[in-house]
Short mmCIF file of C-alpha atoms and ligand atoms in Angstrom, two decimals:
data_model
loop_
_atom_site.label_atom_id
_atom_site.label_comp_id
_atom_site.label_asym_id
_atom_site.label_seq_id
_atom_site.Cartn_x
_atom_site.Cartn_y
_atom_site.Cartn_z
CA UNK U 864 94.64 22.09 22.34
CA UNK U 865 94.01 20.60 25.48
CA UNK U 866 92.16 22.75 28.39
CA UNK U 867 94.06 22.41 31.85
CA UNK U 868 91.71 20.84 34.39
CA UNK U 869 92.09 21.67 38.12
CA UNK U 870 91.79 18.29 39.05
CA UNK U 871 94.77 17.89 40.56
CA UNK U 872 96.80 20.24 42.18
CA UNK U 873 100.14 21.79 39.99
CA UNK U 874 102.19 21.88 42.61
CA UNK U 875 105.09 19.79 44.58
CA UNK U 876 104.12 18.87 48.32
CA UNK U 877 100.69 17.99 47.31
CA UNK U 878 98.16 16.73 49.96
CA UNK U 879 96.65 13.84 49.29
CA UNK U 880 94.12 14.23 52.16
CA UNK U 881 92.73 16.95 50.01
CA UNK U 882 91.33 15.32 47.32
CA UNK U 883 88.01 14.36 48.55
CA UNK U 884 87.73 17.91 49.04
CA UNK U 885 88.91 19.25 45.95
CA UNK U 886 86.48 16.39 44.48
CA UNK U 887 83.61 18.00 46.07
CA UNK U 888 84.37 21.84 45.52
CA UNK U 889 84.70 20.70 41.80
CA UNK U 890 80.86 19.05 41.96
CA UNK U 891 79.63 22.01 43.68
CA UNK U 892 79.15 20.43 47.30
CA UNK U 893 78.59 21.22 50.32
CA UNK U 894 81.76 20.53 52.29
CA UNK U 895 81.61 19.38 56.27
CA UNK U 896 83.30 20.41 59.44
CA UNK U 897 86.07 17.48 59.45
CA UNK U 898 86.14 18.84 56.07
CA UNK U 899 86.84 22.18 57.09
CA UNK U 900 89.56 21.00 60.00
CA UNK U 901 91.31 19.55 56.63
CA UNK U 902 91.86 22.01 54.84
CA UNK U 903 93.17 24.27 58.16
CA UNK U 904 95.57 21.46 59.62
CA UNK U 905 97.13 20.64 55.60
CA UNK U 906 100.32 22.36 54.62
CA UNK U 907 99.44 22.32 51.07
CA UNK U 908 98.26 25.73 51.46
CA UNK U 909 98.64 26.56 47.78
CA UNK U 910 96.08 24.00 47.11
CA UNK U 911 93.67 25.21 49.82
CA UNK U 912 93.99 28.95 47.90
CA UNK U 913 93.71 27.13 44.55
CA UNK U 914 90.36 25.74 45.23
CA UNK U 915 88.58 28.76 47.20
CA UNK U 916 90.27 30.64 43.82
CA UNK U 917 88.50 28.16 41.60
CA UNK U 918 84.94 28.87 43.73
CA UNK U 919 85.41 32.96 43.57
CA UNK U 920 86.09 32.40 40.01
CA UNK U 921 82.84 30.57 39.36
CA UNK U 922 80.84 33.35 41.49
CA UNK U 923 82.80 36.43 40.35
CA UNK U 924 84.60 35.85 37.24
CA UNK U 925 88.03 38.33 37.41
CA UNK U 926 85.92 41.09 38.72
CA UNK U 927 87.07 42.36 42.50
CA UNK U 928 84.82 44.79 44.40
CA UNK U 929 85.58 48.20 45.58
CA UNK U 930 83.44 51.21 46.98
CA UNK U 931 83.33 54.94 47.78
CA UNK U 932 82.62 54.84 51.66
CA UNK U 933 83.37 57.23 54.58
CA UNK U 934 83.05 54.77 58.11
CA UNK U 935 81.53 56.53 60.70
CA UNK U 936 82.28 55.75 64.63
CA UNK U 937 79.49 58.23 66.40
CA UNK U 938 80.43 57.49 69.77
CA UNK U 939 83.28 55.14 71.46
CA UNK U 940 81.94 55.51 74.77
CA UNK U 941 80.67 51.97 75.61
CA UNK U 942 78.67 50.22 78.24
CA UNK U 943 80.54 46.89 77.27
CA UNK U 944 84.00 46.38 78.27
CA UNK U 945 85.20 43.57 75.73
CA UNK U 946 88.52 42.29 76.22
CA UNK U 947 89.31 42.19 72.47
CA UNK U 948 88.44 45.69 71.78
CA UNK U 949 90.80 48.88 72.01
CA UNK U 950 88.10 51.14 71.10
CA UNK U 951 85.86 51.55 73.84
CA UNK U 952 86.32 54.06 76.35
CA UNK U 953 84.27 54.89 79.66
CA UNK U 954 82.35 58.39 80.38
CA UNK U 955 85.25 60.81 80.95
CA UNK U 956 87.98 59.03 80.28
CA UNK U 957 90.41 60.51 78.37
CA UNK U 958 89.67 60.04 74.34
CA UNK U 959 86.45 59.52 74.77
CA UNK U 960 84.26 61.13 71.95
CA UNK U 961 80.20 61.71 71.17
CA UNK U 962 79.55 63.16 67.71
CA UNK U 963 77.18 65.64 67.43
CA UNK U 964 74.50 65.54 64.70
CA UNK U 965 76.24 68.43 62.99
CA UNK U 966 79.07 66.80 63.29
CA UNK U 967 77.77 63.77 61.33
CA UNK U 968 75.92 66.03 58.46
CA UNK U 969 79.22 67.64 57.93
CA UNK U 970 80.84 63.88 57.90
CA UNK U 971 77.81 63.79 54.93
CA UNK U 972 78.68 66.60 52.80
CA UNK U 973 82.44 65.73 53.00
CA UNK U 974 80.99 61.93 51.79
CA UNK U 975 79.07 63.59 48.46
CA UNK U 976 81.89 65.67 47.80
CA UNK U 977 83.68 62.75 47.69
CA UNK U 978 81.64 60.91 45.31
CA UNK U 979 80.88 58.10 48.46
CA UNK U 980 77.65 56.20 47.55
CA UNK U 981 77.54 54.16 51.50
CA UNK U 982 78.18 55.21 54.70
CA UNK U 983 78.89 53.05 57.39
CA UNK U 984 78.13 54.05 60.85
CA UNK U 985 78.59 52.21 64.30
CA UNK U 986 79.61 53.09 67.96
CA UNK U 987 79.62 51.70 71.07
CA UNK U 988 76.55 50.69 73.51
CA UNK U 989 76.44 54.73 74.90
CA UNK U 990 74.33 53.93 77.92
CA UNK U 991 72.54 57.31 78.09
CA UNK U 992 72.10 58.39 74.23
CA UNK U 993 68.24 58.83 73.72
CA UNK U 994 66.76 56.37 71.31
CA UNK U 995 66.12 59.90 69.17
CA UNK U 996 69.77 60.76 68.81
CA UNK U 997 69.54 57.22 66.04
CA UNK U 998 66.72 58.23 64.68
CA UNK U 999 67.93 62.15 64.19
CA UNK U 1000 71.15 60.71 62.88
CA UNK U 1001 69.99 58.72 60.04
CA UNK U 1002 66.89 61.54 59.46
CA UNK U 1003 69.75 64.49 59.64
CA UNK U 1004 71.62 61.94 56.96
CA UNK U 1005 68.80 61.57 54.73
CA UNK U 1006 68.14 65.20 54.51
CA UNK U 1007 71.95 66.16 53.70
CA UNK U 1008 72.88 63.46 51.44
CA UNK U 1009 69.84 61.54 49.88
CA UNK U 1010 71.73 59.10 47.65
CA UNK U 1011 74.27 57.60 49.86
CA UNK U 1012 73.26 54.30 51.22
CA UNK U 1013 72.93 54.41 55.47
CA UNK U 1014 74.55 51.15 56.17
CA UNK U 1015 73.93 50.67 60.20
CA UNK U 1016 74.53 49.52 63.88
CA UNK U 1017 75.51 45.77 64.29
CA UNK U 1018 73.07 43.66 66.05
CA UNK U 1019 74.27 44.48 69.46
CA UNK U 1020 74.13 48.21 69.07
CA UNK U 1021 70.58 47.41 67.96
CA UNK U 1022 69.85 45.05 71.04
CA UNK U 1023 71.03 47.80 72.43
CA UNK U 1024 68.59 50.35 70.80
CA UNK U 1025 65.72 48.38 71.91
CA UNK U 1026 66.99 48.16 75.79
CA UNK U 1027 67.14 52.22 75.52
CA UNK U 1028 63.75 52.77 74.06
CA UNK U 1029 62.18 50.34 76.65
CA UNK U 1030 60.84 47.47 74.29
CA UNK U 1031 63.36 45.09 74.78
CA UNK U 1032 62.08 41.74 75.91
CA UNK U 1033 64.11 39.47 77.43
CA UNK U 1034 61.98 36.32 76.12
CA UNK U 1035 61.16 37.51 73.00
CA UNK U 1036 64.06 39.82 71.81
CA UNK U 1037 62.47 39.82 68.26
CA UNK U 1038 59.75 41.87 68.81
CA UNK U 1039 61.71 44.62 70.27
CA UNK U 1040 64.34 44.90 67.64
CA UNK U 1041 61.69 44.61 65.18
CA UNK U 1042 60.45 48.02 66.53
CA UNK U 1043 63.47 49.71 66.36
CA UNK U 1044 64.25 48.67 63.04
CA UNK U 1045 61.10 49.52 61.32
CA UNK U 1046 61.45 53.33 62.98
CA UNK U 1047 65.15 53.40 61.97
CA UNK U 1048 64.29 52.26 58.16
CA UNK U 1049 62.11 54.98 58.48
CA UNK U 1050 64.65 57.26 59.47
CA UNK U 1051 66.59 56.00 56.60
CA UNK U 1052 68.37 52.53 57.58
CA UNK U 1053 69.28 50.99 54.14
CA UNK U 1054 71.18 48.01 55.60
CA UNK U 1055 72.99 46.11 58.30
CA UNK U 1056 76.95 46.04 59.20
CA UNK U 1057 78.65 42.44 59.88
CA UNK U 1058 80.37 43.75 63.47
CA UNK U 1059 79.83 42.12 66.85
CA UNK U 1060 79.23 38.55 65.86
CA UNK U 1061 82.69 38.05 67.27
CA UNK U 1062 82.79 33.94 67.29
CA UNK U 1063 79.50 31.98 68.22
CA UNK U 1064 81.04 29.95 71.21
CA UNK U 1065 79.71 29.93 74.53
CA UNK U 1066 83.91 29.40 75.57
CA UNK U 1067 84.82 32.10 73.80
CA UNK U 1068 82.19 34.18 74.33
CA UNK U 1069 82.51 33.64 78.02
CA UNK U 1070 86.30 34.79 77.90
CA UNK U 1071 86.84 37.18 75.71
CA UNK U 1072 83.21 39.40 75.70
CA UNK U 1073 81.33 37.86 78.61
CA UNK U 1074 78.49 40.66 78.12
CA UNK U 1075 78.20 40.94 74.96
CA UNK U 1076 74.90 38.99 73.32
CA UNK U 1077 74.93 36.02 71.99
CA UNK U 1078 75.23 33.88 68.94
CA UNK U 1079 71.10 33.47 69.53
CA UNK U 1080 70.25 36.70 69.46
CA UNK U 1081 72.78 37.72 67.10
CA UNK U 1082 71.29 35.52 64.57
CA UNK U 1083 67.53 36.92 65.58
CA UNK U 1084 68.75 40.25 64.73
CA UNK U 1085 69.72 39.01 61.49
CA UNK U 1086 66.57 37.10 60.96
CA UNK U 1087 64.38 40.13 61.53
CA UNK U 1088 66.14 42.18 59.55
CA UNK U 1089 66.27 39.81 56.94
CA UNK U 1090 62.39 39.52 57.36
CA UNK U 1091 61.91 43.48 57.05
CA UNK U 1092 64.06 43.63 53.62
CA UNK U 1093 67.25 44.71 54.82
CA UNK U 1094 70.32 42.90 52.97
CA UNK U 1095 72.74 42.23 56.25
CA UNK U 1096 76.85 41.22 56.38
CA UNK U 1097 78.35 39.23 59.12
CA UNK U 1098 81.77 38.71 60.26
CA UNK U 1099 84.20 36.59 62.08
CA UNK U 1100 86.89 38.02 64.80
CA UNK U 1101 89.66 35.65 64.99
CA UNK U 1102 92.96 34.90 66.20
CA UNK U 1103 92.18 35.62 69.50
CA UNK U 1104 91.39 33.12 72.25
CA UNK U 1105 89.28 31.18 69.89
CA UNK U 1106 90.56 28.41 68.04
CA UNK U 1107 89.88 26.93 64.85
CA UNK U 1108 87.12 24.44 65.09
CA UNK U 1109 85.25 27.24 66.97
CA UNK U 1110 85.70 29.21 64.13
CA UNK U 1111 84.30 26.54 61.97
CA UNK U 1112 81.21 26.31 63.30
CA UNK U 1113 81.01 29.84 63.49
CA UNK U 1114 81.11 29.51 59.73
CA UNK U 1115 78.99 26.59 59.90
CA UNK U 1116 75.88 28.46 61.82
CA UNK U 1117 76.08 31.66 59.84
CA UNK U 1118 75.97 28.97 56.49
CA UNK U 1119 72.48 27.69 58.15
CA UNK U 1120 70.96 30.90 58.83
CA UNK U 1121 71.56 31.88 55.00
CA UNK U 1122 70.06 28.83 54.22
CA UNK U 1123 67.40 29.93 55.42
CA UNK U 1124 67.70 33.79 54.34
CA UNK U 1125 67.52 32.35 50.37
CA UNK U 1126 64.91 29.93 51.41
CA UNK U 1127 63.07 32.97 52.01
CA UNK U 1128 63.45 34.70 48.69
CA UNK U 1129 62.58 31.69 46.92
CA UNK U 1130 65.69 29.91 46.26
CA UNK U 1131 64.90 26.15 45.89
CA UNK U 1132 67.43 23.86 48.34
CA UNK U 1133 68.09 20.52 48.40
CA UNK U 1134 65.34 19.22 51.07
CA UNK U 1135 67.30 16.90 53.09
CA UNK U 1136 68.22 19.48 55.33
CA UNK U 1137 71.01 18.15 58.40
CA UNK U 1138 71.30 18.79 61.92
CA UNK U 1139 75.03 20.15 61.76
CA UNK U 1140 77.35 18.10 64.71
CA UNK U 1141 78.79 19.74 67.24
CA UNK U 1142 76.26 23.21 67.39
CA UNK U 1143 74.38 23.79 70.06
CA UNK U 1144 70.46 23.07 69.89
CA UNK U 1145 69.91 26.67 70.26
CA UNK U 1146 71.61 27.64 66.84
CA UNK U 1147 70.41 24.16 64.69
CA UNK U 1148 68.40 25.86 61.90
CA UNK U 1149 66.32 23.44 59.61
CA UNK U 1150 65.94 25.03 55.97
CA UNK U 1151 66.76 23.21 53.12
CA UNK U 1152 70.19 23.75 52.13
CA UNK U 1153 71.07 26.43 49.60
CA UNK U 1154 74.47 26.02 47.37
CA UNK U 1155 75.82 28.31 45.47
CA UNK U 1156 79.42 27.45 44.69
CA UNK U 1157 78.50 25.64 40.66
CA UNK U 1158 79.05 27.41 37.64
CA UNK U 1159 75.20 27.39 37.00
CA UNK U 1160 74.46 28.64 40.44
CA UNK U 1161 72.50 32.33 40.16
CA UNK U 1162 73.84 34.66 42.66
CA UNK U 1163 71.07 36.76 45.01
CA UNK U 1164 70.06 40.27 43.31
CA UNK U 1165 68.85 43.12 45.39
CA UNK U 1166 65.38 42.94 43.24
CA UNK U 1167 64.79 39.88 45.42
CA UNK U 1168 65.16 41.89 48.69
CA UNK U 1169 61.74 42.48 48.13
CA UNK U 1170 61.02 38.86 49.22
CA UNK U 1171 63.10 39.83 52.01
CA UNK U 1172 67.00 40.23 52.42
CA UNK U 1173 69.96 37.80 53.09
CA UNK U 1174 73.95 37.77 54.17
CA UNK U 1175 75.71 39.49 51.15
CA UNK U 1176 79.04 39.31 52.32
CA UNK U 1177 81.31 37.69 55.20
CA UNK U 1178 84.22 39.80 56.42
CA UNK U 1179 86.55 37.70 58.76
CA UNK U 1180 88.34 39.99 60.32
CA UNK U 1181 91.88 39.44 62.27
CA UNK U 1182 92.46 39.87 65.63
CA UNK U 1183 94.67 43.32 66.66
CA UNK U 1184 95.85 42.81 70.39
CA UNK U 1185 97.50 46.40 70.81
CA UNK U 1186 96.24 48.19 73.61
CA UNK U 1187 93.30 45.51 74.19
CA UNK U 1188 93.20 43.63 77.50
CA UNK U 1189 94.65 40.68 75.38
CA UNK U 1190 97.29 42.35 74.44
CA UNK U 1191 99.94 39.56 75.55
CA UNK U 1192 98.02 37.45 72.46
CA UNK U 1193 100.23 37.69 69.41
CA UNK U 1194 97.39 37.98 66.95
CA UNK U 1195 97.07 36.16 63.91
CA UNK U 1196 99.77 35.74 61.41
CA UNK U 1197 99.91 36.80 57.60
CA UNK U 1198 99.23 32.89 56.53
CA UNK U 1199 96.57 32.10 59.14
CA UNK U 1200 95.03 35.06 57.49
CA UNK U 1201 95.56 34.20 54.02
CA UNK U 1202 94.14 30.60 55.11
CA UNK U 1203 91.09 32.00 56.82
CA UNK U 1204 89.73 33.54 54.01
CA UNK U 1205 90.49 30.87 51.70
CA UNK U 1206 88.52 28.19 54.21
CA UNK U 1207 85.95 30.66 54.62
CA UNK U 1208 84.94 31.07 50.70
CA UNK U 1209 85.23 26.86 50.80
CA UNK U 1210 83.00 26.92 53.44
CA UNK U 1211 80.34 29.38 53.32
CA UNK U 1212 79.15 28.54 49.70
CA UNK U 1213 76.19 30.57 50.22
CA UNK U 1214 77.34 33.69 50.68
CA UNK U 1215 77.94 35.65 47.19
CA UNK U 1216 80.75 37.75 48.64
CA UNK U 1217 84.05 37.10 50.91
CA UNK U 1218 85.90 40.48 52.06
CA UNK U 1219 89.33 41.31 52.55
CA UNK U 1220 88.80 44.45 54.78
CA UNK U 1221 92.00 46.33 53.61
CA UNK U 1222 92.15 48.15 56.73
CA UNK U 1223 92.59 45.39 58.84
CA UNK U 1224 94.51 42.76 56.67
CA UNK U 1225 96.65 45.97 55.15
CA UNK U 1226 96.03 46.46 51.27
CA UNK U 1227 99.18 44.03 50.29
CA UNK U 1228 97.88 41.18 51.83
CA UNK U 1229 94.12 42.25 50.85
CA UNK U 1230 95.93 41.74 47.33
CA UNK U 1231 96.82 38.60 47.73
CA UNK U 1232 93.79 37.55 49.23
CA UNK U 1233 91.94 38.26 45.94
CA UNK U 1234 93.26 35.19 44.83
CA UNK U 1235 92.65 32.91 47.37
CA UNK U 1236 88.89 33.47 48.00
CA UNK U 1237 88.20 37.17 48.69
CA UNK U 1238 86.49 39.22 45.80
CA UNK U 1239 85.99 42.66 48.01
CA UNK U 1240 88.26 44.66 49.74
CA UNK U 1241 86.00 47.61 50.92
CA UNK U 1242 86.47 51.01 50.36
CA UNK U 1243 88.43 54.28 50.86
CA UNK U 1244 87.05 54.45 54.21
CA UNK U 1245 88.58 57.80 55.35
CA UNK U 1246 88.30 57.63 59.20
CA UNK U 1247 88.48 54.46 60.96
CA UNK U 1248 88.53 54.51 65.04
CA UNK U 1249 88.45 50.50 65.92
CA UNK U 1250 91.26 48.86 64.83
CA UNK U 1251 94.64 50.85 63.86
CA UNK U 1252 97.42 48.81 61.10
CA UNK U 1253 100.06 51.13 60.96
CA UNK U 1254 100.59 53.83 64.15
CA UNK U 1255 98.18 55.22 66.15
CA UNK U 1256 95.79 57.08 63.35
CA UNK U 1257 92.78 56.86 62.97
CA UNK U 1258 92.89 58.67 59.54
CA UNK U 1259 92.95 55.78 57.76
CA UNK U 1260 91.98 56.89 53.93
CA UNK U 1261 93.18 55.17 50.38
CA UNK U 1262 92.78 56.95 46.83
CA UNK U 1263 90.38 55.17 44.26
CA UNK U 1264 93.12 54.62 42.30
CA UNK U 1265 94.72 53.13 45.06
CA UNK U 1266 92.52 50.86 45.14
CA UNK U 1267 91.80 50.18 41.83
CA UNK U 1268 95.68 50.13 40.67
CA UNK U 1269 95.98 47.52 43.91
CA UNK U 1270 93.23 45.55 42.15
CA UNK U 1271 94.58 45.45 38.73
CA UNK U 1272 97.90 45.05 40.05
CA UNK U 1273 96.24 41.47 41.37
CA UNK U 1274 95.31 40.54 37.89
CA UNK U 1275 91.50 41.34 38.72
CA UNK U 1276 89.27 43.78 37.01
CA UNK U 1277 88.06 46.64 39.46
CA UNK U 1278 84.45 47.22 39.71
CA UNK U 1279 83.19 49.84 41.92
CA UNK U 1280 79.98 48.78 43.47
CA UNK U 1281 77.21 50.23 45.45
CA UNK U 1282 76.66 48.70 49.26
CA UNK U 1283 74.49 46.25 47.23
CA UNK U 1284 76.64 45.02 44.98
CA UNK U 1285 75.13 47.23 42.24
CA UNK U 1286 77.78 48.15 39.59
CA UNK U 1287 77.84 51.89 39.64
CA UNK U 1288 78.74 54.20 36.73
CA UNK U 1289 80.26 57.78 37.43
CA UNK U 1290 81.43 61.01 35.80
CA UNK U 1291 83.15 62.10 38.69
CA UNK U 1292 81.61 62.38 41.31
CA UNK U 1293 77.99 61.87 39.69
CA UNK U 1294 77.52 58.71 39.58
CA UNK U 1295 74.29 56.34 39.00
CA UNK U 1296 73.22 52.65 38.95
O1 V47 X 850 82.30 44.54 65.60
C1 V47 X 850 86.85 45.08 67.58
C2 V47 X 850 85.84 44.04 65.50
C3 V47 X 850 84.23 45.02 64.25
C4 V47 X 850 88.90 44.48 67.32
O2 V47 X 850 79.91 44.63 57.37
C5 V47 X 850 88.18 44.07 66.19
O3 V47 X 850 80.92 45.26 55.59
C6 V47 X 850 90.06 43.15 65.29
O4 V47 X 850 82.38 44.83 61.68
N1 V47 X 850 90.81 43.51 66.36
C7 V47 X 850 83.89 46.26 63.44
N2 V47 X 850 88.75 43.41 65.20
C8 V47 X 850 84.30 46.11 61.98
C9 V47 X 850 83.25 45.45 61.16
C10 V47 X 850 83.27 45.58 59.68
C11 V47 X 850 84.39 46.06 59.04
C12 V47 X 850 84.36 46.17 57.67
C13 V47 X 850 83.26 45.84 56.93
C14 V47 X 850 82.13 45.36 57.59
C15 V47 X 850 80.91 45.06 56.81
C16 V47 X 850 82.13 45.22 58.97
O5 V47 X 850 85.61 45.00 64.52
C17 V47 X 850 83.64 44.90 65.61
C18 V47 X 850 84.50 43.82 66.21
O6 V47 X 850 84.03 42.55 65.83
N3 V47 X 850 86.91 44.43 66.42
N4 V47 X 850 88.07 45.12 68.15
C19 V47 X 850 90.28 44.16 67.38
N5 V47 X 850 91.03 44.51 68.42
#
């Protein structure tokens, strides 16, 4: 019997142009930016999903990841105005919402009756929230539910943090978010969301969410929480006015800075670390570069968090223009979307996990994507204020055996997993490591 080889693609309308590539994903390389602008501008688009398939299949085998979350938006009021974003409202304008801490252990009991093992929590930039109200959140959490995992603020909610409890140095922005993230673990802080990394581009960035931070300090956020233990995700917004080589080396910087994440917890890289082309000075990181795409390649555990934490997952998440201030913008469509994630599991082979984020891509398509790259599709989710798919609710909940029947219905085997990647085992709504 002879075993079918994915050396060549299976298909008519091949690409020829892809074969270097499809040579190097086989050997386990790292693939370049003009590699990366390849595999967006080819039609063969079957052979792009092919290959990220063949890379999620080395990392993941037919397993697809799934939790028991409730999201959590404490506030939409928001001191930012970014044109991209529906959600944020001003003080007293209509809509506009503050939870209060009751509120939030109440959203806690409803999560263990549930059988949720994560919340996820973010807001806006509330511009006159004590630093306390964080801290009483994530204590007030910890009391009600003790075994569900706190997962965060995004890096500019914690820039944010540090501007409101007066340690927030312009010149050294480090120090200050270190503060507030050793008081928040403290409090309870298990790990960081993805959100607000937007697209590292000082164009886009400029147009689309002028005062937002940075790619720099982004990444320092990152780094320091990375340096305190925390595991961390990032993500991508696209489709907006970014374009695609801007979203490459989006991929491309967030690639280098989990270089250096493993470097930190001891993985060995090959030492002939590059300068990548075309990033600015102020995001070049020099660590040895860290693959993880071969069949021999040992994913990151959570027992070497204690050497300090690293990216677990990259959610690129599509643009939704209704009722943003780029509203005339069509958005991305289905196979830009499908594409995305496939380039983005080619591209960031350091990162053990790629998510489809149901509620934006739509569970159908989040389907699909499990078979061009993605291996996560998030959870049931329950409430969900930022982006809306279908109407104007914000109600936004799925079954577990939605999720799991949408899984096997993909050909994959479900496994419900714990915000780090633990496999959990349940009786219900017990449920253990
Ligand atoms: O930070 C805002 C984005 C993010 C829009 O870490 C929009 O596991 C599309 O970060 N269209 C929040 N996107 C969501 C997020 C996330 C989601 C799921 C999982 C994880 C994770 C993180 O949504 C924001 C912003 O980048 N966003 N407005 C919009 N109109």
């Amino acid at each position: 019997m002879t075993t079918l080889q994915p050396t060549k693609p299976l298909h008519a309308h091949a690409d020829s142009a892809l074969d270097p590539i499809r040579a190097k994903v086989l050997a386990g390389e790292r693939l370049s930016l003009d590699d990366g602008a390849v595999l967006y501008a080819t039609n063969d688009i079957w052979s792009v999903i092919e290959l990220a398939d063949l890379v999620r299949r080395r990392m993941h085998g037919d397993k697809a990841y799934y939790n028991i979350n409730r999201h959590l938006n404490y506030s939409n009021v928001c001191a930012l105005s970014c044109k991209f974003c529906e959600f944020y409202r001003k003080r007293g304008e209509p809509g506009e919402y503050t939870r209060s801490i009751d509120y939030i252990k109440d959203e806690a009991r409803k999560g263990i009756e549930s059988g949720a093992t994560e919340m996820h929590i973010v807001g806006g930039l509330h511009p006159y929230l004590p630093f306390d109200y964080y801290t009483d959140m994530l204590s007030a959490l910890r009391e009600t539910a003790p075994d569900i995992h706190l997962k965060a603020f995004t890096a500019v909610e914690l820039v944010h943090l540090a501007r409101i409890a007066k340690v927030y140095k312009r010149d050294d922005i480090k120090s200050g978010v270190r503060w507030v993230l050793e008081k928040l673990i403290a409090a309870g802080l298990g790990s960081l969301p993805g959100g607000g990394a937007e697209v590292f581009d000082d164009r886009v960035h400029k147009e689309a969410f002028k005062n937002k931070i940075g790619a720099h300090e982004w990444l320092d956020v990152h780094l320091v929480a990375h340096e305190l233990g925390l595991n961390t995700n990032c993500t991508m917004l696209y489709g907006h006015v970014d374009k695609r080589d801007e979203r490459l080396r989006h991929m491309e910087i967030l690639r280098r800075s989990q270089d250096q994440a493993l470097a930190r917890i001891g993985y060995e890289g090959d030492p002939s670390a590059y300068i990548a082309e075309g990033i600015p000075e102020a995001q070049q990181i020099t660590a040895p570069v860290v693959t993880l795409n071969r069949d021999d390649a040992q994913l990151p555990t959570p027992a070497m968090s204690e050497r300090g934490g690293y990216y677990q997952t990259i959610t690129p998440l599509p643009f939704f223009p209704d009722g943003s201030d780029l509203e005339s913008l069509p958005g991305p469509s289905g196979l830009e979307n499908l594409r995305t994630i496939a380039i983005t599991r080619l591209m960031l082979d350091n990162f053990p996990h790629v998510k489809a984020f149901w509620i934006m891509q739509t569970l159908p398509m989040a389907q699909l994507m499990l078979e061009a790259g993605a291996d996560d599709i998030d959870g049931t989710v329950v409430w969900y204020d930022i982006t809306k798919a279908v109407g104007e609710h914000t109600h936004q909940e799925t079954t577990v055996l939605d999720l799991q029947k949408a899984i096997t219905e993909a050909g994959f085997v479900p496994v419900e997993r714990d915000t780090l990647y633990r496999e959990v085992v349940r009786n219900g709504n017990e449920w253990h490591i």
